[in-house]
Amino acid sequence: MCGIVGLLVKRAELRVRLGEWATPMFVCMADRGLDSGGMAVFGSAQAGTRRMSLFVGDRQYDWQRFLESFRRAFSTDSAEILGVENHGILITSVAPPRVKTWLAEFDSALLVLSVGRSMDIFKDQGTAREISRRYRFAELTGTHCVGHTRMATESAVTPAHSHPFTAGEDFCLVHNGSLSNPYMLCRMLEKQGVHFDTDNDTEAACRFIEWRLREGDSLNLAIERAFEELDGFYTLLMATTDAMTLVRDAFACKPAVVAETDDYVAVSSEFRSMAHLPGVAEAKIFEPQPETIYSWRV
Amino acid sequence: MASVAPTVEFDLDQISLRELNQFLHHDLGSGDHVEITHPNGRHSIAVGIDADVDVQIRGHAGYYVAAMNKRAHVTVHGNVGWGVAENIMSGVVRVKGNASASAASSGRGGLVIIEGDAASRCGISMKGCDIVVGGNVGHVSGFMGQLGRLVVCGDAGAGLGDSLYEAVIYVRGQIASLGADAREEPLSKSDISALVELLDQAGFAHEPSEFKRIASSRTLYHWNAAHLGSYG
């Protein structure tokens, strides 16, 4: 079991409430997964800069010292860091490959959770309540977010094995279910030069779809190919800068429910996590059909 | 909670689910009518009742609402999650909205009415209950149904009635595909009588002759690997 949640706020003036509405969804779905939790949130991009979400085991990490070292190394004054305990968002115009090389030399304990222009990822072991408190999810603002509460049924319980997974830039995926052919996908993708961070089955699905996107497929075509290649059970919720996309496997083996109003689209494993949303009593509520692509644009 | 009042109200935002279910199991007075507000998709509401009681749930319920029901009449004024009326023994469970997967699974008796759509695996392994769905049912509905009647006023998804035993399925709309060993059979007079009775109880005004009868062709009763190619 695992829990997935997603919220896309349609009206610009309500985007300040993204975290306030999404956090109770995330915390409620901890009943489906207490091992780890995570959230990806999308906001507006800042011209010429990228955002890198960084994770480190040390809860008292000195992010100010990190920033000073970064600025010295790249002779720049423009980089910023948004650090909370063991999580930092580095905002910089330095190209990501150069940053990654420097990070590995500066402190090998640092883990890059995501790279993008509009996406931040937070994830760690522990309960959704503790993770959302620590990273102040209730204060998050933005266009849309996807979250996951994990109960591991394969591969280790570590921050890196937690969801959301990401590949490339500004693309993330959360998964409820289990795949039976992740190693086959990994072997195929590694031959294409794709690098894996973990042995998690969801990472295989995430990197497969992102690889197809890089090869020129539209997201819909990439998902159609995934229907053919992924063997197993899955409800997948994906997000890019401009859309949130949901699919279920051919047997609709894992749950999902959607509630849509003029103000938002909410997706969750279970309705009860959405019961607090304003206007949900009048929302259009439905369960997604198997092997059907549902996508909502920002 | 007083057990003598004819109407007893429970607000699930104010009291725990356990208090509600313990009341329904142990403290009901005769003729009680129970109103439940703010169900908010919680699981296991009003499970395991064994009493002649009328229960009204005002809102959406979660998984297993009215599971294992005996004698009670339970109405949900909203949608329900997985496994509504799972293993129902008797009584009536009515859902005014839609039902998620596995509605009335393993039900042994009683009547389950879904006024909207039911998702996949509706009536899976039903063992004697009756189910009437006002809208559509999802894939693999009626799977391994052993006894009882499933009436679908709308369309049925793929794999309908796969591996059926002696449960009978009636479908008014389109059938995406039949499952292994399920076949369409002509409607008999007793089928018409059954449909008249069930549609009347459910409150749906459809013409019984519009329904198709789906039943087991009984070739899987004695499964033989040598005949693998002839199944389904």
Short mmCIF file of C-alpha atoms in Angstrom, two decimals:
data_model
loop_
_atom_site.label_atom_id
_atom_site.label_comp_id
_atom_site.label_asym_id
_atom_site.label_seq_id
_atom_site.Cartn_x
_atom_site.Cartn_y
_atom_site.Cartn_z
CA MET A 1 0.00 0.00 0.00
CA CYS A 2 0.99 3.63 -0.49
CA GLY A 3 -0.92 6.88 -0.65
CA ILE A 4 -0.83 9.43 -3.42
CA VAL A 5 -2.23 12.94 -3.45
CA GLY A 6 -2.22 15.77 -5.94
CA LEU A 7 -3.75 19.21 -6.10
CA LEU A 8 -3.85 21.65 -9.00
CA VAL A 9 -5.26 25.09 -8.18
CA LYS A 10 -6.99 26.58 -11.20
CA ARG A 11 -7.51 30.17 -10.12
CA ALA A 12 -4.39 32.31 -9.69
CA GLU A 13 -5.71 34.13 -6.62
CA LEU A 14 -6.14 30.81 -4.78
CA ARG A 15 -2.59 29.55 -5.35
CA VAL A 16 -1.50 30.96 -2.02
CA ARG A 17 -3.65 28.24 -0.48
CA LEU A 18 -2.01 25.28 -2.27
CA GLY A 19 -0.13 24.04 0.79
CA GLU A 20 -2.97 24.78 3.21
CA TRP A 21 -5.32 22.57 1.16
CA ALA A 22 -2.83 19.87 0.17
CA THR A 23 -1.20 19.26 3.56
CA PRO A 24 -4.24 17.61 5.23
CA MET A 25 -4.57 15.38 2.15
CA PHE A 26 -0.95 14.31 2.55
CA VAL A 27 -1.19 13.81 6.32
CA CYS A 28 -4.43 11.79 6.01
CA MET A 29 -2.89 9.42 3.49
CA ALA A 30 -0.13 8.56 5.97
CA ASP A 31 -2.56 5.80 6.98
CA ARG A 32 -1.54 4.12 3.73
CA GLY A 33 2.21 4.61 4.20
CA LEU A 34 4.21 5.48 7.29
CA ASP A 35 7.74 4.68 6.08
CA SER A 36 8.45 7.87 4.16
CA GLY A 37 6.75 10.82 2.58
CA GLY A 38 7.40 13.48 0.02
CA MET A 39 5.94 16.33 -1.96
CA ALA A 40 6.82 18.05 -5.23
CA VAL A 41 5.54 21.59 -5.67
CA PHE A 42 5.48 23.72 -8.81
CA GLY A 43 5.64 27.50 -8.82
CA SER A 44 6.62 30.19 -11.26
CA ALA A 45 10.05 29.98 -12.89
CA GLN A 46 12.60 32.74 -12.43
CA ALA A 47 14.29 33.73 -15.70
CA GLY A 48 17.82 32.38 -16.12
CA THR A 49 17.94 30.36 -12.91
CA ARG A 50 17.43 26.78 -11.85
CA ARG A 51 16.26 25.37 -8.56
CA MET A 52 18.02 22.36 -7.07
CA SER A 53 16.44 20.58 -4.11
CA LEU A 54 19.18 19.23 -1.85
CA PHE A 55 18.90 16.71 0.98
CA VAL A 56 21.38 15.82 3.69
CA GLY A 57 21.16 13.49 6.69
CA ASP A 58 22.23 16.15 9.20
CA ARG A 59 19.16 17.98 10.57
CA GLN A 60 21.34 20.90 11.73
CA TYR A 61 23.05 21.41 8.41
CA ASP A 62 24.78 24.80 8.03
CA TRP A 63 23.17 26.09 4.83
CA GLN A 64 24.71 29.57 5.26
CA ARG A 65 28.20 28.10 5.20
CA PHE A 66 27.15 26.04 2.17
CA LEU A 67 26.00 29.18 0.35
CA GLU A 68 29.18 31.08 1.15
CA SER A 69 31.28 28.20 -0.18
CA PHE A 70 29.13 27.97 -3.30
CA ARG A 71 29.41 31.70 -4.00
CA ARG A 72 33.18 31.60 -3.54
CA ALA A 73 33.58 28.55 -5.78
CA PHE A 74 31.64 30.10 -8.64
CA SER A 75 32.57 33.75 -7.99
CA THR A 76 28.92 34.71 -7.84
CA ASP A 77 26.77 36.82 -5.54
CA SER A 78 23.48 35.89 -7.07
CA ALA A 79 22.95 32.35 -5.76
CA GLU A 80 20.39 31.87 -2.99
CA ILE A 81 19.64 29.05 -0.58
CA LEU A 82 16.31 28.30 1.10
CA GLY A 83 17.42 25.94 3.86
CA VAL A 84 15.23 24.18 6.43
CA GLU A 85 17.03 21.68 8.68
CA ASN A 86 18.21 18.91 6.33
CA HIS A 87 16.69 20.31 3.13
CA GLY A 88 17.88 23.19 0.98
CA ILE A 89 16.74 24.72 -2.28
CA LEU A 90 19.65 26.20 -4.19
CA ILE A 91 18.64 28.86 -6.73
CA THR A 92 21.44 29.61 -9.16
CA SER A 93 22.27 30.51 -12.75
CA VAL A 94 25.27 28.14 -12.76
CA ALA A 95 24.64 25.19 -15.10
CA PRO A 96 23.45 22.04 -13.25
CA PRO A 97 26.27 19.71 -14.40
CA ARG A 98 28.88 22.13 -12.98
CA VAL A 99 26.92 22.42 -9.74
CA LYS A 100 26.63 18.63 -9.42
CA THR A 101 30.38 18.17 -9.93
CA TRP A 102 31.11 20.78 -7.27
CA LEU A 103 28.54 19.32 -4.85
CA ALA A 104 30.13 15.87 -5.02
CA GLU A 105 33.51 17.36 -4.12
CA PHE A 106 32.22 19.80 -1.51
CA ASP A 107 30.15 17.33 0.51
CA SER A 108 29.44 13.80 -0.67
CA ALA A 109 26.62 13.53 1.89
CA LEU A 110 24.52 15.95 -0.18
CA LEU A 111 21.83 14.33 -2.29
CA VAL A 112 20.30 16.16 -5.26
CA LEU A 113 16.55 15.47 -5.10
CA SER A 114 15.56 17.48 -8.14
CA VAL A 115 16.65 20.00 -10.74
CA GLY A 116 14.29 22.32 -12.54
CA ARG A 117 13.07 25.80 -13.24
CA SER A 118 9.75 25.59 -11.42
CA MET A 119 9.78 22.43 -9.28
CA ASP A 120 10.97 21.77 -5.71
CA ILE A 121 10.97 18.31 -4.14
CA PHE A 122 10.91 17.51 -0.43
CA LYS A 123 11.14 13.92 0.79
CA ASP A 124 12.45 11.93 3.71
CA GLN A 125 11.85 8.92 5.88
CA GLY A 126 9.27 9.39 8.60
CA THR A 127 5.61 10.18 8.90
CA ALA A 128 3.76 12.62 6.69
CA ARG A 129 2.82 14.67 9.75
CA GLU A 130 6.45 15.12 10.83
CA ILE A 131 7.69 15.78 7.29
CA SER A 132 4.96 18.33 6.56
CA ARG A 133 5.66 20.11 9.86
CA ARG A 134 9.41 20.20 9.31
CA TYR A 135 9.23 21.54 5.76
CA ARG A 136 6.19 23.78 6.44
CA PHE A 137 4.08 22.25 3.69
CA ALA A 138 1.03 24.21 4.86
CA GLU A 139 2.82 27.42 3.80
CA LEU A 140 3.65 26.20 0.28
CA THR A 141 2.24 28.23 -2.57
CA GLY A 142 2.17 27.46 -6.27
CA THR A 143 0.15 26.06 -9.12
CA HIS A 144 0.15 22.36 -8.27
CA CYS A 145 1.75 19.71 -6.13
CA VAL A 146 1.92 15.93 -5.89
CA GLY A 147 2.66 13.98 -2.74
CA HIS A 148 3.26 10.41 -1.66
CA THR A 149 3.20 8.40 1.55
CA ARG A 150 5.20 5.19 1.22
CA MET A 151 4.78 1.74 2.65
CA ALA A 152 7.68 -0.07 1.06
CA THR A 153 6.97 -3.47 -0.45
CA GLU A 154 10.21 -3.65 -2.44
CA SER A 155 13.62 -1.97 -2.15
CA ALA A 156 15.02 -0.20 0.88
CA VAL A 157 13.48 2.51 3.02
CA THR A 158 15.77 5.50 2.54
CA PRO A 159 15.24 9.16 1.63
CA ALA A 160 16.44 8.40 -1.91
CA HIS A 161 13.94 5.55 -2.29
CA SER A 162 11.08 7.85 -1.26
CA HIS A 163 8.71 9.45 -3.72
CA PRO A 164 8.31 11.72 -5.67
CA PHE A 165 10.86 10.47 -8.15
CA THR A 166 12.16 12.78 -10.80
CA ALA A 167 14.19 12.50 -13.98
CA GLY A 168 15.44 15.28 -16.21
CA GLU A 169 14.04 18.64 -15.19
CA ASP A 170 10.59 19.71 -13.98
CA PHE A 171 9.11 16.22 -14.22
CA CYS A 172 8.10 14.07 -11.28
CA LEU A 173 6.09 10.95 -10.62
CA VAL A 174 4.52 9.21 -7.61
CA HIS A 175 3.32 5.63 -7.68
CA ASN A 176 0.98 3.40 -5.74
CA GLY A 177 1.52 -0.22 -6.69
CA SER A 178 4.40 -2.46 -7.65
CA LEU A 179 6.08 -3.29 -10.93
CA SER A 180 7.27 -6.77 -11.78
CA ASN A 181 9.73 -5.86 -14.52
CA PRO A 182 11.73 -2.87 -13.20
CA TYR A 183 15.09 -4.57 -13.70
CA MET A 184 14.28 -5.34 -17.31
CA LEU A 185 13.43 -1.67 -17.84
CA CYS A 186 16.63 -0.61 -16.05
CA ARG A 187 18.80 -2.84 -18.21
CA MET A 188 17.15 -1.53 -21.36
CA LEU A 189 17.48 2.09 -20.26
CA GLU A 190 21.07 1.74 -19.04
CA LYS A 191 22.00 0.69 -22.56
CA GLN A 192 20.51 4.02 -23.67
CA GLY A 193 22.83 5.83 -21.26
CA VAL A 194 20.22 6.43 -18.54
CA HIS A 195 21.68 6.59 -15.02
CA PHE A 196 19.77 5.25 -11.99
CA ASP A 197 20.10 6.52 -8.42
CA THR A 198 18.30 3.59 -6.73
CA ASP A 199 16.96 0.08 -7.35
CA ASN A 200 13.38 1.26 -6.76
CA ASP A 201 10.70 0.07 -9.20
CA THR A 202 9.10 3.50 -9.43
CA GLU A 203 12.38 5.06 -10.52
CA ALA A 204 12.35 2.68 -13.50
CA ALA A 205 8.88 3.91 -14.53
CA CYS A 206 9.86 7.54 -13.97
CA ARG A 207 13.06 7.28 -16.02
CA PHE A 208 11.33 5.29 -18.78
CA ILE A 209 8.74 8.03 -19.31
CA GLU A 210 11.28 10.85 -19.07
CA TRP A 211 13.53 9.00 -21.56
CA ARG A 212 10.63 8.83 -24.02
CA LEU A 213 9.98 12.56 -23.52
CA ARG A 214 13.63 13.30 -24.33
CA GLU A 215 13.32 11.09 -27.41
CA GLY A 216 10.60 13.41 -28.64
CA ASP A 217 7.41 11.68 -27.52
CA SER A 218 4.56 13.77 -26.17
CA LEU A 219 3.64 12.88 -22.59
CA ASN A 220 0.56 11.03 -23.87
CA LEU A 221 2.62 8.98 -26.32
CA ALA A 222 5.23 8.25 -23.64
CA ILE A 223 2.46 6.98 -21.36
CA GLU A 224 0.98 4.85 -24.14
CA ARG A 225 4.40 3.24 -24.52
CA ALA A 226 4.58 2.81 -20.74
CA PHE A 227 1.25 0.91 -20.84
CA GLU A 228 2.98 -1.56 -23.16
CA GLU A 229 6.26 -1.77 -21.24
CA LEU A 230 5.30 -1.58 -17.56
CA ASP A 231 4.24 -4.91 -16.09
CA GLY A 232 2.53 -4.74 -12.74
CA PHE A 233 0.13 -2.63 -10.78
CA TYR A 234 0.18 1.11 -10.75
CA THR A 235 -1.66 4.27 -10.20
CA LEU A 236 0.79 6.91 -11.42
CA LEU A 237 0.43 10.62 -10.78
CA MET A 238 2.85 12.78 -12.75
CA ALA A 239 3.50 16.49 -12.89
CA THR A 240 5.30 18.82 -15.25
CA THR A 241 5.49 22.62 -15.13
CA ASP A 242 2.19 23.02 -16.92
CA ALA A 243 0.17 19.88 -16.14
CA MET A 244 -0.79 17.14 -13.70
CA THR A 245 -1.43 13.71 -15.24
CA LEU A 246 -2.99 10.56 -13.80
CA VAL A 247 -3.17 6.95 -15.08
CA ARG A 248 -4.12 3.55 -13.68
CA ASP A 249 -3.06 0.10 -14.87
CA ALA A 250 -5.25 -2.13 -17.05
CA PHE A 251 -6.88 -3.75 -14.00
CA ALA A 252 -7.30 -0.49 -12.04
CA CYS A 253 -5.83 -2.49 -9.23
CA LYS A 254 -4.85 0.46 -7.06
CA PRO A 255 -7.33 3.11 -6.00
CA ALA A 256 -7.67 6.68 -7.18
CA VAL A 257 -10.41 9.27 -6.92
CA VAL A 258 -10.66 12.70 -8.51
CA ALA A 259 -12.62 15.72 -7.23
CA GLU A 260 -12.89 18.71 -9.55
CA THR A 261 -14.44 22.14 -8.97
CA ASP A 262 -14.04 25.50 -10.70
CA ASP A 263 -11.24 26.22 -8.22
CA TYR A 264 -9.14 23.03 -8.20
CA VAL A 265 -8.55 19.45 -9.29
CA ALA A 266 -7.73 17.11 -6.41
CA VAL A 267 -6.48 13.54 -6.81
CA SER A 268 -6.06 11.06 -3.99
CA SER A 269 -5.95 7.38 -3.19
CA GLU A 270 -9.02 7.84 -1.00
CA PHE A 271 -11.84 10.37 -0.86
CA ARG A 272 -11.55 10.88 2.89
CA SER A 273 -8.31 12.83 2.41
CA MET A 274 -10.23 15.37 0.31
CA ALA A 275 -13.26 15.77 2.58
CA HIS A 276 -11.90 19.05 4.02
CA LEU A 277 -11.54 20.80 0.65
CA PRO A 278 -13.87 23.78 0.20
CA GLY A 279 -16.78 23.01 -2.09
CA VAL A 280 -16.00 19.30 -2.29
CA ALA A 281 -19.64 18.45 -1.59
CA GLU A 282 -20.53 20.00 -4.95
CA ALA A 283 -17.40 18.76 -6.75
CA LYS A 284 -17.47 16.47 -9.76
CA ILE A 285 -16.17 13.26 -8.19
CA PHE A 286 -15.11 10.24 -10.24
CA GLU A 287 -12.75 7.30 -10.36
CA PRO A 288 -10.36 7.16 -13.33
CA GLN A 289 -10.87 4.33 -15.80
CA PRO A 290 -8.08 1.78 -16.41
CA GLU A 291 -5.43 2.67 -19.02
CA THR A 292 -6.97 6.08 -19.62
CA ILE A 293 -4.91 9.26 -19.49
CA TYR A 294 -6.30 12.11 -17.40
CA SER A 295 -4.42 15.37 -17.66
CA TRP A 296 -5.17 18.80 -16.26
CA ARG A 297 -3.31 21.89 -17.40
CA VAL A 298 -2.26 24.72 -15.13
CA MET B 1 -26.12 7.56 24.04
CA ALA B 2 -29.73 6.95 24.88
CA SER B 3 -30.95 3.72 23.38
CA VAL B 4 -34.68 4.30 23.60
CA ALA B 5 -35.14 7.35 21.39
CA PRO B 6 -36.68 6.48 18.03
CA THR B 7 -34.16 8.63 16.16
CA VAL B 8 -30.53 8.63 17.21
CA GLU B 9 -28.10 11.02 15.57
CA PHE B 10 -24.37 10.56 15.26
CA ASP B 11 -22.09 13.28 13.94
CA LEU B 12 -18.83 11.57 12.98
CA ASP B 13 -17.00 14.86 13.32
CA GLN B 14 -17.96 14.75 17.01
CA ILE B 15 -17.85 11.09 18.02
CA SER B 16 -15.62 8.24 17.03
CA LEU B 17 -16.46 5.57 14.50
CA ARG B 18 -15.94 2.97 17.22
CA GLU B 19 -18.58 4.56 19.43
CA LEU B 20 -21.02 4.53 16.52
CA ASN B 21 -20.38 0.91 15.60
CA GLN B 22 -20.51 -0.23 19.23
CA PHE B 23 -23.88 1.48 19.57
CA LEU B 24 -25.12 -0.27 16.42
CA HIS B 25 -23.90 -3.62 17.72
CA HIS B 26 -24.98 -3.45 21.35
CA ASP B 27 -27.27 -0.55 22.26
CA LEU B 28 -30.00 -0.33 19.63
CA GLY B 29 -33.54 -0.07 20.91
CA SER B 30 -36.43 -1.54 18.98
CA GLY B 31 -37.54 0.67 16.10
CA ASP B 32 -34.51 2.89 16.29
CA HIS B 33 -33.78 5.06 13.32
CA VAL B 34 -30.15 6.13 13.08
CA GLU B 35 -28.92 9.25 11.29
CA ILE B 36 -25.19 9.57 10.61
CA THR B 37 -23.78 12.91 9.50
CA HIS B 38 -20.31 13.97 8.30
CA PRO B 39 -19.17 10.52 7.19
CA ASN B 40 -16.47 12.31 5.13
CA GLY B 41 -15.30 9.14 3.41
CA ARG B 42 -14.41 7.32 6.62
CA HIS B 43 -14.02 3.54 6.33
CA SER B 44 -16.05 0.81 8.03
CA ILE B 45 -19.12 2.89 8.88
CA ALA B 46 -22.08 0.80 10.12
CA VAL B 47 -20.34 -2.54 9.58
CA GLY B 48 -21.58 -5.73 11.15
CA ILE B 49 -25.11 -4.65 12.08
CA ASP B 50 -27.43 -7.51 13.09
CA ALA B 51 -30.72 -5.73 13.82
CA ASP B 52 -33.94 -4.45 12.25
CA VAL B 53 -32.83 -0.85 12.08
CA ASP B 54 -32.98 1.95 9.51
CA VAL B 55 -29.65 3.75 9.06
CA GLN B 56 -29.28 6.89 6.95
CA ILE B 57 -25.73 8.07 6.15
CA ARG B 58 -25.74 11.67 4.96
CA GLY B 59 -22.69 12.10 2.71
CA HIS B 60 -19.89 10.10 1.11
CA ALA B 61 -18.70 6.95 2.88
CA GLY B 62 -15.37 5.13 2.56
CA TYR B 63 -14.46 1.46 2.30
CA TYR B 64 -16.65 -1.41 3.58
CA VAL B 65 -19.68 0.67 4.57
CA ALA B 66 -22.47 -1.64 5.79
CA ALA B 67 -20.23 -4.68 5.36
CA MET B 68 -21.51 -7.97 6.82
CA ASN B 69 -24.96 -6.40 7.14
CA LYS B 70 -27.77 -8.51 8.62
CA ARG B 71 -31.42 -7.37 8.56
CA ALA B 72 -30.67 -3.61 8.66
CA HIS B 73 -31.68 -1.14 5.95
CA VAL B 74 -28.75 1.18 5.30
CA THR B 75 -28.92 4.11 2.87
CA VAL B 76 -25.90 6.15 1.87
CA HIS B 77 -26.77 9.59 0.51
CA GLY B 78 -23.53 9.92 -1.43
CA ASN B 79 -20.75 7.83 -2.97
CA VAL B 80 -19.04 4.86 -1.35
CA GLY B 81 -15.52 3.43 -1.50
CA TRP B 82 -14.36 -0.16 -2.05
CA GLY B 83 -16.35 -3.11 -0.77
CA VAL B 84 -19.72 -1.57 0.12
CA ALA B 85 -21.92 -4.24 1.74
CA GLU B 86 -19.08 -6.73 1.50
CA ASN B 87 -20.34 -10.12 2.67
CA ILE B 88 -23.89 -8.85 3.20
CA MET B 89 -26.06 -11.57 4.79
CA SER B 90 -29.53 -9.98 4.62
CA GLY B 91 -31.28 -6.61 4.71
CA VAL B 92 -30.98 -3.81 2.15
CA VAL B 93 -28.09 -1.46 1.41
CA ARG B 94 -28.86 1.42 -0.93
CA VAL B 95 -26.25 3.83 -2.34
CA LYS B 96 -27.69 7.00 -3.84
CA GLY B 97 -24.42 7.86 -5.62
CA ASN B 98 -21.64 5.78 -7.18
CA ALA B 99 -19.78 2.82 -5.70
CA SER B 100 -16.08 2.04 -6.01
CA ALA B 101 -14.67 -1.44 -6.67
CA SER B 102 -15.93 -4.76 -5.32
CA ALA B 103 -19.45 -3.69 -4.34
CA ALA B 104 -21.31 -6.45 -2.46
CA SER B 105 -18.38 -8.83 -2.87
CA SER B 106 -19.00 -12.28 -1.37
CA GLY B 107 -22.56 -11.27 -0.39
CA ARG B 108 -24.61 -14.21 0.85
CA GLY B 109 -28.07 -12.65 0.97
CA GLY B 110 -30.00 -9.40 1.05
CA LEU B 111 -30.23 -6.70 -1.59
CA VAL B 112 -27.68 -4.06 -2.59
CA ILE B 113 -28.82 -1.17 -4.77
CA ILE B 114 -26.36 1.22 -6.38
CA GLU B 115 -28.32 4.04 -7.97
CA GLY B 116 -25.30 5.38 -9.87
CA ASP B 117 -22.38 3.43 -11.35
CA ALA B 118 -20.41 0.64 -9.71
CA ALA B 119 -16.71 0.31 -10.53
CA SER B 120 -14.76 -2.86 -11.31
CA ARG B 121 -15.40 -6.28 -9.76
CA CYS B 122 -18.96 -5.51 -8.72
CA GLY B 123 -20.43 -8.63 -7.11
CA ILE B 124 -17.14 -10.52 -7.19
CA SER B 125 -17.64 -13.96 -5.65
CA MET B 126 -21.28 -13.22 -4.78
CA LYS B 127 -22.82 -16.14 -2.96
CA GLY B 128 -26.54 -15.46 -2.89
CA CYS B 129 -27.16 -11.73 -2.56
CA ASP B 130 -28.99 -9.64 -5.15
CA ILE B 131 -27.43 -6.50 -6.63
CA VAL B 132 -29.15 -3.88 -8.77
CA VAL B 133 -27.01 -1.17 -10.36
CA GLY B 134 -28.81 1.79 -11.89
CA GLY B 135 -25.86 2.80 -14.07
CA ASN B 136 -22.82 0.96 -15.40
CA VAL B 137 -20.50 -1.62 -13.87
CA GLY B 138 -16.73 -1.79 -14.40
CA HIS B 139 -14.56 -4.62 -15.64
CA VAL B 140 -14.67 -8.21 -14.34
CA SER B 141 -17.98 -7.70 -12.58
CA GLY B 142 -19.65 -10.86 -11.34
CA PHE B 143 -16.29 -12.68 -11.33
CA MET B 144 -16.73 -16.20 -9.89
CA GLY B 145 -20.28 -15.42 -8.83
CA GLN B 146 -21.65 -18.52 -7.17
CA LEU B 147 -25.26 -17.61 -6.44
CA GLY B 148 -27.55 -14.61 -6.60
CA ARG B 149 -28.56 -12.07 -9.24
CA LEU B 150 -26.71 -9.01 -10.55
CA VAL B 151 -28.88 -6.57 -12.51
CA VAL B 152 -27.09 -3.86 -14.52
CA CYS B 153 -29.36 -1.19 -15.97
CA GLY B 154 -26.51 0.46 -17.89
CA ASP B 155 -23.42 -0.97 -19.57
CA ALA B 156 -20.97 -3.61 -18.36
CA GLY B 157 -17.17 -3.41 -18.66
CA ALA B 158 -14.81 -6.02 -20.06
CA GLY B 159 -14.70 -9.58 -18.79
CA LEU B 160 -18.25 -9.67 -17.43
CA GLY B 161 -19.06 -12.83 -15.50
CA ASP B 162 -15.63 -14.38 -15.86
CA SER B 163 -15.55 -17.88 -14.32
CA LEU B 164 -19.21 -17.70 -13.28
CA TYR B 165 -20.75 -20.48 -11.25
CA GLU B 166 -24.51 -20.24 -10.66
CA ALA B 167 -25.00 -16.48 -10.19
CA VAL B 168 -26.99 -14.90 -13.03
CA ILE B 169 -26.31 -11.46 -14.53
CA TYR B 170 -28.85 -9.29 -16.36
CA VAL B 171 -27.58 -6.37 -18.45
CA ARG B 172 -29.73 -3.78 -20.18
CA GLY B 173 -26.98 -1.88 -22.01
CA GLN B 174 -23.82 -2.79 -23.89
CA ILE B 175 -21.39 -5.45 -22.70
CA ALA B 176 -17.75 -4.62 -23.52
CA SER B 177 -16.89 -8.32 -23.47
CA LEU B 178 -17.84 -11.51 -21.66
CA GLY B 179 -15.34 -13.27 -19.43
CA ALA B 180 -14.23 -16.87 -19.75
CA ASP B 181 -17.12 -19.35 -19.62
CA ALA B 182 -19.85 -16.68 -19.52
CA ARG B 183 -22.49 -16.74 -22.26
CA GLU B 184 -25.70 -15.00 -23.21
CA GLU B 185 -28.84 -17.08 -22.81
CA PRO B 186 -32.48 -16.42 -23.70
CA LEU B 187 -34.66 -14.78 -21.07
CA SER B 188 -37.16 -17.20 -19.53
CA LYS B 189 -40.40 -16.37 -17.76
CA SER B 190 -38.68 -16.84 -14.43
CA ASP B 191 -35.99 -14.34 -15.51
CA ILE B 192 -38.70 -11.80 -16.36
CA SER B 193 -40.33 -12.39 -12.96
CA ALA B 194 -36.97 -11.96 -11.24
CA LEU B 195 -36.32 -8.72 -13.10
CA VAL B 196 -39.80 -7.36 -12.32
CA GLU B 197 -39.27 -8.11 -8.65
CA LEU B 198 -35.73 -6.71 -8.41
CA LEU B 199 -36.36 -3.57 -10.50
CA ASP B 200 -39.46 -2.88 -8.43
CA GLN B 201 -37.55 -3.22 -5.17
CA ALA B 202 -34.78 -1.00 -6.48
CA GLY B 203 -37.21 1.57 -7.87
CA PHE B 204 -36.07 1.50 -11.51
CA ALA B 205 -38.73 1.63 -14.23
CA HIS B 206 -37.15 -0.42 -17.01
CA GLU B 207 -38.78 -2.94 -19.29
CA PRO B 208 -37.52 -6.43 -18.22
CA SER B 209 -37.45 -7.68 -21.80
CA GLU B 210 -34.70 -5.13 -22.59
CA PHE B 211 -32.23 -7.09 -20.47
CA LYS B 212 -29.85 -9.81 -21.62
CA ARG B 213 -29.28 -12.85 -19.42
CA ILE B 214 -25.66 -13.86 -18.83
CA ALA B 215 -24.91 -17.17 -17.15
CA SER B 216 -22.23 -19.81 -16.91
CA SER B 217 -21.76 -22.26 -19.78
CA ARG B 218 -20.34 -24.59 -17.11
CA THR B 219 -17.35 -25.74 -19.13
CA LEU B 220 -14.94 -24.64 -16.41
CA TYR B 221 -16.62 -26.74 -13.72
CA HIS B 222 -14.25 -29.57 -14.56
CA TRP B 223 -11.20 -27.77 -15.82
CA ASN B 224 -9.06 -29.77 -18.20
CA ALA B 225 -5.64 -28.59 -19.34
CA ALA B 226 -6.08 -30.48 -22.60
CA HIS B 227 -9.01 -28.19 -23.45
CA LEU B 228 -7.16 -24.98 -22.66
CA GLY B 229 -7.69 -23.56 -26.12
CA SER B 230 -11.46 -23.90 -25.91
CA TYR B 231 -11.88 -21.80 -22.74
CA GLY B 232 -12.93 -18.17 -22.94
#
